[in-house]
Short mmCIF file of C-alpha atoms and ligand atoms in Angstrom, two decimals:
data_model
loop_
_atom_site.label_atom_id
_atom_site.label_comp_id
_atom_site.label_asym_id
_atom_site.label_seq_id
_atom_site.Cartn_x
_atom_site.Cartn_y
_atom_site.Cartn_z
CA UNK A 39 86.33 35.93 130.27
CA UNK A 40 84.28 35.44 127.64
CA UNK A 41 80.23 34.00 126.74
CA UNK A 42 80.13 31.43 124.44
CA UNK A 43 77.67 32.76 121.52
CA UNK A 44 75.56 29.70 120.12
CA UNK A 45 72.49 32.40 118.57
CA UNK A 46 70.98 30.98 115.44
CA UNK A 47 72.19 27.56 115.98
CA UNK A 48 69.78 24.67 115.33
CA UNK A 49 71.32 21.30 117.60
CA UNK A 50 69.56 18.21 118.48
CA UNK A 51 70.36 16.87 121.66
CA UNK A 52 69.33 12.64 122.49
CA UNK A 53 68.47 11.80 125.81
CA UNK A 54 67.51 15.21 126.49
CA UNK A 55 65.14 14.56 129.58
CA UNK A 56 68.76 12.93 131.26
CA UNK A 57 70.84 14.44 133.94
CA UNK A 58 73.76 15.87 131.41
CA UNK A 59 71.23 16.04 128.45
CA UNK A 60 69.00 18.50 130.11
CA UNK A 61 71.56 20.58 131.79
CA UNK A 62 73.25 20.58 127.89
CA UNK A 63 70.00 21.22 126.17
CA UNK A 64 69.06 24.20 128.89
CA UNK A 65 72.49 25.62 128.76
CA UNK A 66 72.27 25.84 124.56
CA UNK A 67 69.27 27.35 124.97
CA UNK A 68 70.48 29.96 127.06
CA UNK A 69 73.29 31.19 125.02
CA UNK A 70 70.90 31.41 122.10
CA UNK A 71 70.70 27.83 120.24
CA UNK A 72 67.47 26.33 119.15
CA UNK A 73 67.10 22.80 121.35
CA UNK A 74 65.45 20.10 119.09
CA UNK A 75 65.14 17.73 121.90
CA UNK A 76 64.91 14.15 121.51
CA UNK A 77 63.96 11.71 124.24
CA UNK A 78 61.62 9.15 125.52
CA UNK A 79 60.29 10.45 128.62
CA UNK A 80 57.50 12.70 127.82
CA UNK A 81 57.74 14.72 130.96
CA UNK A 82 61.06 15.18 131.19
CA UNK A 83 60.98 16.27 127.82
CA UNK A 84 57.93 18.60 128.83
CA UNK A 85 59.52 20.24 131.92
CA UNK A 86 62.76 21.30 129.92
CA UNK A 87 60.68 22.73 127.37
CA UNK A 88 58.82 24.58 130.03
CA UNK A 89 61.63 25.72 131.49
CA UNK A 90 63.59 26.66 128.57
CA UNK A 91 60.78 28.76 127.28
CA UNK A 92 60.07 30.23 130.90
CA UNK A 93 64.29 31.65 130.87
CA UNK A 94 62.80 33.69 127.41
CA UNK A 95 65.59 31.30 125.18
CA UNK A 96 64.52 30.64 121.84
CA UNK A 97 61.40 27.99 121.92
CA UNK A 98 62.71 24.34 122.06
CA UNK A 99 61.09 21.60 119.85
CA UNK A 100 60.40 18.00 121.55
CA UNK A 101 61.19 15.04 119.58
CA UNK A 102 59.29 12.01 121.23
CA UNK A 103 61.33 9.53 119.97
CA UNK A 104 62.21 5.45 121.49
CA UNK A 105 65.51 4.43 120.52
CA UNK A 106 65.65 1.06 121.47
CA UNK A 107 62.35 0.27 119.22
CA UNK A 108 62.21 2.45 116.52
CA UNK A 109 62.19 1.47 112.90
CA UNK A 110 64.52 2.65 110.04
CA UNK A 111 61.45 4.54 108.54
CA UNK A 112 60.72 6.36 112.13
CA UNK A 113 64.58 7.98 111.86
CA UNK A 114 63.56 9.18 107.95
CA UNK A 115 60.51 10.59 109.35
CA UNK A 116 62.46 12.72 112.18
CA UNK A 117 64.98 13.82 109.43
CA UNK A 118 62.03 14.70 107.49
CA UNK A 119 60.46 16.97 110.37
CA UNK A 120 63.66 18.41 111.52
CA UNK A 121 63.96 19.43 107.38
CA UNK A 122 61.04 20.68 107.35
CA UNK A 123 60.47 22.65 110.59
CA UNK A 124 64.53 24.02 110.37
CA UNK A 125 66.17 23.33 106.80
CA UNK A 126 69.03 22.62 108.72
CA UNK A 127 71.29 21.05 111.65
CA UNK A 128 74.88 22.44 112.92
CA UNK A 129 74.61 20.40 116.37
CA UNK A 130 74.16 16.57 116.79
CA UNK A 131 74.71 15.64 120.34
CA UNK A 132 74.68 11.98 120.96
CA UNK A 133 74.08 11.60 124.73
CA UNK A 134 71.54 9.64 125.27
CA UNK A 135 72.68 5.51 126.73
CA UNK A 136 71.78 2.33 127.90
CA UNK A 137 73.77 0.86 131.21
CA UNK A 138 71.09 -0.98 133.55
CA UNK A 139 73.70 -1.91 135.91
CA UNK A 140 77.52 -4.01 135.83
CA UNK A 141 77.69 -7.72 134.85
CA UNK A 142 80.44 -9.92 133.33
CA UNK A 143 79.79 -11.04 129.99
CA UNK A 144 79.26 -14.33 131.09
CA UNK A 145 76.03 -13.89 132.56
CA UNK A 146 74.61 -11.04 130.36
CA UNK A 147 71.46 -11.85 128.73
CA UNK A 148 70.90 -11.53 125.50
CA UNK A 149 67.71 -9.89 126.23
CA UNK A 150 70.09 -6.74 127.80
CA UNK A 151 72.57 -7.16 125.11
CA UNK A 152 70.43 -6.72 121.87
CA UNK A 153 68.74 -3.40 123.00
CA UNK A 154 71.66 -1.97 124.64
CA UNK A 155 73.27 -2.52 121.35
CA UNK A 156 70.34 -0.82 119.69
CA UNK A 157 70.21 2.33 122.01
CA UNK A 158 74.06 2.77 122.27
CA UNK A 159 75.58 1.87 118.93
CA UNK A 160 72.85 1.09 116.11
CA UNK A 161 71.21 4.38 117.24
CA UNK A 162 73.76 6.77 117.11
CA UNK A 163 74.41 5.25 113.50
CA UNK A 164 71.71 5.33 111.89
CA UNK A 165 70.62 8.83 113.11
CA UNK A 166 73.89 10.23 111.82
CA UNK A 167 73.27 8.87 108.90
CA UNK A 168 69.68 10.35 108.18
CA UNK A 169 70.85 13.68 109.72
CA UNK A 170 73.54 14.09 107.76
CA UNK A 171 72.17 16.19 104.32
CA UNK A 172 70.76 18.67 107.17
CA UNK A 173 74.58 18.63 108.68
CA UNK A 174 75.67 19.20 105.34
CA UNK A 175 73.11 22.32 104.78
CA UNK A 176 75.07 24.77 107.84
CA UNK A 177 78.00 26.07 107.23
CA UNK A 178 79.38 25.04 110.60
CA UNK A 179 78.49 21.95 111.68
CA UNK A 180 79.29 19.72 115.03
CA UNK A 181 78.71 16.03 115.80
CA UNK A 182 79.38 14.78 119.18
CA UNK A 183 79.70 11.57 120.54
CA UNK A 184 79.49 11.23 124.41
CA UNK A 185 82.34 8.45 125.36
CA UNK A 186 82.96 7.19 128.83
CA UNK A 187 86.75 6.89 130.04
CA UNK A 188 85.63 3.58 132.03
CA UNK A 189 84.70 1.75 128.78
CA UNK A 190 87.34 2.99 126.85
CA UNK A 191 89.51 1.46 129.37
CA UNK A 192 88.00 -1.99 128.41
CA UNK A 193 86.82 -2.18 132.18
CA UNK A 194 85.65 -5.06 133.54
CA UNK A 195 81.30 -5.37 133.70
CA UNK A 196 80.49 -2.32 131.62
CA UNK A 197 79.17 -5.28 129.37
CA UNK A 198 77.15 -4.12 125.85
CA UNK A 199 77.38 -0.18 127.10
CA UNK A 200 81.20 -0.76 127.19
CA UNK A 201 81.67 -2.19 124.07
CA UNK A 202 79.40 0.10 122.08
CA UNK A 203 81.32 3.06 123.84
CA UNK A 204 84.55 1.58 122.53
CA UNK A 205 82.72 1.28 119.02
CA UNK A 206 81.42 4.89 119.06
CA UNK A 207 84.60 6.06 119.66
CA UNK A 208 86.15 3.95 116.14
CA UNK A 209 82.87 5.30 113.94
CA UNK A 210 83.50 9.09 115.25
CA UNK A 211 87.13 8.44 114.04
CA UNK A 212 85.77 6.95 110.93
CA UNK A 213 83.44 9.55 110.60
CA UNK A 214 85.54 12.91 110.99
CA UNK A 215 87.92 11.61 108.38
CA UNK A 216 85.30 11.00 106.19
CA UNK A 217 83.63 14.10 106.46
CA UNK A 218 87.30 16.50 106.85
CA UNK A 219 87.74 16.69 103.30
CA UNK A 220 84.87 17.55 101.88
CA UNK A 221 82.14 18.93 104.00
CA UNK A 222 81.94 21.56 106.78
CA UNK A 223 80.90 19.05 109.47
CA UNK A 224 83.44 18.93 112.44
CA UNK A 225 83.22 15.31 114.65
CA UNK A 226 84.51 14.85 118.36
CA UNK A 227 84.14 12.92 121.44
CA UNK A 228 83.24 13.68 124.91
CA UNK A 229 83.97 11.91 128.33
CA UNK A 230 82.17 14.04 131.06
CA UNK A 231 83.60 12.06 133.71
CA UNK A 232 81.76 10.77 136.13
CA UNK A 233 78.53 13.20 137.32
CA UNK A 234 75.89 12.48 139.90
CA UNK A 235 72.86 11.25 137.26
CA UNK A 236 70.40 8.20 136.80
CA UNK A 237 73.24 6.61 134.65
CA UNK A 238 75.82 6.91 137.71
CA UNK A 239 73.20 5.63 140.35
CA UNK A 240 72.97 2.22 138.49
CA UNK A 241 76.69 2.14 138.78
CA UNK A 242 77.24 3.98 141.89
CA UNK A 243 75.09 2.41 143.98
CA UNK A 244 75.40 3.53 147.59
CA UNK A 245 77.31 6.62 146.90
CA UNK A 246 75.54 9.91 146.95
CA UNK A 247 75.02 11.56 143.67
CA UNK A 248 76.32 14.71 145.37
CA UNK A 249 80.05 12.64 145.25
CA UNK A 250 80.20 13.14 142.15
CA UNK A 251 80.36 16.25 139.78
CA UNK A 252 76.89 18.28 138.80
CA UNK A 253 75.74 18.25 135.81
CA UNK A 254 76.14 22.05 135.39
CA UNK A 255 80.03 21.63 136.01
CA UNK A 256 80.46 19.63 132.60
CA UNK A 257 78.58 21.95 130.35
CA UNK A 258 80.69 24.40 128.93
CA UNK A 259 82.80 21.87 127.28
CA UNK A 260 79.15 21.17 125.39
CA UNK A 261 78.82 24.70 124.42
CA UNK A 262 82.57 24.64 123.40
CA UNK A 263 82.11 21.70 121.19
CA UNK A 264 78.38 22.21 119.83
CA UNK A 265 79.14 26.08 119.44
CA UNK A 266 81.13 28.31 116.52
CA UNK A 267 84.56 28.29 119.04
CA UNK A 268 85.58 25.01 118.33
CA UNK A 269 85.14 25.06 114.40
CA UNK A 270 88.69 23.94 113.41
CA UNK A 271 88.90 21.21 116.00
CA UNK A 272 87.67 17.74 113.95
CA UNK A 273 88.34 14.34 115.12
CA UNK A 274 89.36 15.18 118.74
CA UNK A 275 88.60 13.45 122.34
CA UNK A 276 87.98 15.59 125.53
CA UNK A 277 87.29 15.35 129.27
CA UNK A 278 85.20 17.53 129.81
CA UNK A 279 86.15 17.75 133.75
CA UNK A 280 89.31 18.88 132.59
CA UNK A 281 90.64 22.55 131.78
CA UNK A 282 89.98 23.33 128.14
CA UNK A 283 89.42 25.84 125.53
CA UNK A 284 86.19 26.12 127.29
CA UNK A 285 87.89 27.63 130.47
CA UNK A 286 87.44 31.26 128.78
CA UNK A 287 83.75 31.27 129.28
CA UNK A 288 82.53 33.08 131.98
CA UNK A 289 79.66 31.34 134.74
N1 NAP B 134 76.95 10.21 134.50
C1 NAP B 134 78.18 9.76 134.35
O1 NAP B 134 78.92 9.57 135.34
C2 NAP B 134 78.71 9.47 132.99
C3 NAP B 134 80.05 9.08 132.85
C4 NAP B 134 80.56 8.82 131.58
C5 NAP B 134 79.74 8.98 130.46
N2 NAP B 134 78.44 9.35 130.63
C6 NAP B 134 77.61 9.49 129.43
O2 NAP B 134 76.85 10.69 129.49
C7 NAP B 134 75.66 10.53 128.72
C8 NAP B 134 74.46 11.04 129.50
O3 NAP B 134 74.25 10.18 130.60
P1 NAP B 134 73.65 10.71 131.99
O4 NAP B 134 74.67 10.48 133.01
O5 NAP B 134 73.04 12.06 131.84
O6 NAP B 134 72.53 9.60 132.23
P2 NAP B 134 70.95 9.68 132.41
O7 NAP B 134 70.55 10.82 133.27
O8 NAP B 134 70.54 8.31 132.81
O9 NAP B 134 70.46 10.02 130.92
C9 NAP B 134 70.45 9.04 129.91
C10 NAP B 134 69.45 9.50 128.88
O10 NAP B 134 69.37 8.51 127.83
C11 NAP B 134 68.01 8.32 127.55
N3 NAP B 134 67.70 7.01 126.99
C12 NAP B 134 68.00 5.80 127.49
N4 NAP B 134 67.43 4.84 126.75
C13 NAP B 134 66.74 5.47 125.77
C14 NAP B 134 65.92 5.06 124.71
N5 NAP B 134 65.66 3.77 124.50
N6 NAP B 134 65.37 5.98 123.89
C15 NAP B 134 65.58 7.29 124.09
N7 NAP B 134 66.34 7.76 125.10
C16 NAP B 134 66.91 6.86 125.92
C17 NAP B 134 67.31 8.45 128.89
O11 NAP B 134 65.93 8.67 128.68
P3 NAP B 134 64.88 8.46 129.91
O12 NAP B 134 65.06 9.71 130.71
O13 NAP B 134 63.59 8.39 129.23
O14 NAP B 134 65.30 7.22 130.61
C18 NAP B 134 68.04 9.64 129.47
O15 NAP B 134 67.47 10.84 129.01
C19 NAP B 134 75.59 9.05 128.35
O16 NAP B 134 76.01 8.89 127.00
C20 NAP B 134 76.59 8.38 129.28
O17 NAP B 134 77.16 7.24 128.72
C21 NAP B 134 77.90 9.60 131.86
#
């Protein structure tokens, strides 16, 4: 058994106030990353830090930031601070999403459609995009896109959050082959399966959230992917339920 050794890394983690993303965020911490934590909900975003600097892991930084509303220039400006305060990313974890409930497509309104598409496809796009000369600056350098095995499936109802899964999954292709030949960025996916959080509840309703797997369960796939271990493996999907590389790390 081995501990996964993340020291010195500097990883920004969306919807870092959610179930997974704060269990992801607290767990980098611990094994010695520097959390740039990006989310909407101030106090969620609050508490982790709190609690982060409480376990004596290296101080977190918030990153109040709405993806379903903000502009272009607001995604510069982020780049800009995280340049600024770090010089530097080697972890880009998109987690944060969008799924307020199952409906076919025939009755989904617009009105749900246009910001889901914002928050789980434009989003993850155009932050990439912006973050990528601070990928480009580490030496070692992990994007992540969180998938979900029912979308990928094409399942019925999963609506605009399906289909911008399903899309993810063709830009992180697109992207680790663009990236594989000349730059030390690394790109993967991650399904975590399903785990009792907010996102589950909305799908799940009626079942208890302790059904389903804990958010602590799924993380050391996260460290495995965000961390130094995994630095030959580019353009990969995991389940993160499932045995792994990761299975070396000790609790
Ligand atoms: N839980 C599962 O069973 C399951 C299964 C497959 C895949 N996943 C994937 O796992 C990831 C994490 O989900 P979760 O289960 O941890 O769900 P969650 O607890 O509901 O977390 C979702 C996060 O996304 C954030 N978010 C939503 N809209 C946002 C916006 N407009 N701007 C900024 N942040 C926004 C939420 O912020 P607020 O806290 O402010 O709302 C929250 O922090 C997602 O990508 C999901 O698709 C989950």
């Amino acid at each position: 058994m081995t501990q996964p050794d993340l020291s010195n890394r500097i990883i920004l983690v969306t919807g870092a106030g959610g179930g997974i993303g704060a269990e992801v965020a607290r767990s980098l911490a611990r094994h010695g990353a520097t959390v740039a934590l990006l989310g909407r909900g101030t106090r969620a975003l609050e508490r982790l830090y709190d609690d982060i600097v409480a376990d004596g892991s290296p101080e977190p930084a918030i990153c109040h930031f709405k993806l379903d509303s903000e502009p272009p220039e607001a995604y510069e400006q982020l780049a800009a601070t995280l340049a600024d305060t770090f010089g530097r990313l080697d972890g880009l974890l998109h987690n944060a999403a969008r799924l307020h409930g199952l409906a076919p497509l025939a009755n989904l309104p617009l009105s749900e459609w246009l910001p889901a598409v914002q928050v789980n496809l434009n989003a993850p796009f155009m932050l990439t995009q912006v973050c990528l000369p601070l990928l480009k600056q580490s030496t070692d350098a992990s994007v992540v896109f969180t998938l979900d095995g029912a979308a990928l499936e094409g399942r019925a109802y999963y609506g605009a959050y399906g289909a911008c899964k399903w899309a993810q999954q063709g830009m992180a292709h697109m992207l680790a082959r663009e990236t594989e030949a000349n730059t030390r960025i690394r790109v993967n996916t991650i399904d975590p399966g399903p785990v009792g959080t907010q996102l589950r509840s909305t799908i799940a309703t009626g079942t208890p959230s302790s059904e389903f797997a804990s958010p602590d369960a799924i993380v050391p796939a996260y460290l495995y992917l965000l961390g130094p271990d995994s630095r030959d493996c580019n353009d990969r999907h995991f389940n993160a339920g499932d045995d792994g590389p990761w299975s070396v790390y000790a609790d």
